[in-house]
CSV table of C-alpha atoms in Angstrom, one decimal:
chain,number,residue,atom,x,y,z
A,1,UNK,CA,-9.8,-2.2,19.9
A,2,UNK,CA,-8.4,-1.8,16.3
A,3,UNK,CA,-5.3,-4.0,17.3
A,4,UNK,CA,-7.6,-6.6,18.6
A,5,UNK,CA,-9.5,-6.6,15.3
A,6,UNK,CA,-6.3,-6.7,13.1
A,7,UNK,CA,-5.1,-9.6,15.5
A,8,UNK,CA,-8.4,-11.7,15.1
A,9,UNK,CA,-8.0,-11.3,11.2
A,10,UNK,CA,-4.3,-12.4,11.4
A,11,UNK,CA,-5.2,-15.4,13.3
A,12,UNK,CA,-8.1,-16.3,10.9
A,13,UNK,CA,-5.7,-16.0,8.1
A,14,UNK,CA,-3.1,-18.3,10.0
A,15,UNK,CA,-6.0,-20.8,10.4
A,16,UNK,CA,-7.0,-20.7,6.8
A,17,UNK,CA,-3.5,-21.1,5.6
A,18,UNK,CA,-3.0,-24.0,8.1
A,19,UNK,CA,-6.1,-25.6,6.9
A,20,UNK,CA,-5.1,-25.1,3.2
A,21,UNK,CA,-1.6,-26.8,3.9
A,22,UNK,CA,-3.3,-29.7,5.5
A,23,UNK,CA,-5.7,-30.1,2.4
A,24,UNK,CA,-2.8,-29.8,0.0
A,25,UNK,CA,-0.9,-32.5,2.1
A,26,UNK,CA,-3.8,-34.9,1.9
A,27,UNK,CA,-4.4,-34.2,-1.8
A,28,UNK,CA,-2.2,-36.9,-3.3
A,29,UNK,CA,-3.6,-39.5,-1.1
A,30,UNK,CA,-7.4,-38.7,-2.4
A,31,UNK,CA,-6.7,-37.7,-6.1
A,32,UNK,CA,-4.6,-39.0,-8.9
A,33,UNK,CA,-3.6,-37.1,-11.9
A,34,UNK,CA,-5.2,-38.0,-15.0
A,35,UNK,CA,-1.9,-38.9,-16.7
A,36,UNK,CA,-1.0,-41.2,-13.8
A,37,UNK,CA,-4.3,-42.9,-13.9
A,38,UNK,CA,-4.1,-43.3,-17.8
A,39,UNK,CA,-0.6,-44.8,-17.6
A,40,UNK,CA,-1.5,-47.0,-14.9
A,41,UNK,CA,-4.6,-48.2,-16.7
A,42,UNK,CA,-2.6,-48.9,-19.8
A,43,UNK,CA,0.0,-51.2,-17.9
A,44,UNK,CA,-3.0,-53.1,-16.3
A,45,UNK,CA,-4.7,-53.5,-19.6
A,46,UNK,CA,-1.2,-54.7,-21.3
A,47,UNK,CA,-0.8,-57.3,-18.6
A,48,UNK,CA,-4.5,-58.5,-19.0
A,49,UNK,CA,-3.8,-59.0,-22.6
A,50,UNK,CA,-0.6,-60.8,-22.0
A,51,UNK,CA,-2.5,-63.1,-19.8
A,52,UNK,CA,-5.1,-63.7,-22.5
A,53,UNK,CA,-2.6,-64.4,-25.1
A,54,UNK,CA,-1.0,-67.1,-22.8
A,55,UNK,CA,-4.3,-68.6,-22.1
A,56,UNK,CA,-5.2,-69.0,-25.8
A,57,UNK,CA,-1.8,-70.5,-26.5
A,58,UNK,CA,-2.3,-73.1,-23.8
A,59,UNK,CA,-5.7,-73.7,-25.2
A,60,UNK,CA,-4.3,-74.0,-28.7
A,61,UNK,CA,-1.6,-76.2,-27.7
A,62,UNK,CA,-4.0,-78.6,-25.8
A,63,UNK,CA,-6.3,-78.7,-28.7
A,64,UNK,CA,-3.3,-79.9,-31.0
A,65,UNK,CA,-2.5,-82.7,-28.5
A,66,UNK,CA,-6.0,-83.9,-28.6
A,67,UNK,CA,-5.6,-84.5,-32.3
């Protein structure tokens, strides 16, 4: 009976370990590290700023051509 208890506990630990490894494998698909998020956000904001500058330059050129 003691052997069965030990075997059952071992099986439970195997299940826990398997669940943990599954969670660990899925983690990068669900969460983003803060540094990665900040870097990506900075890139997006820089691109938006560049678009705004281009649009402003186009508008200024159009205003010059009207006068």
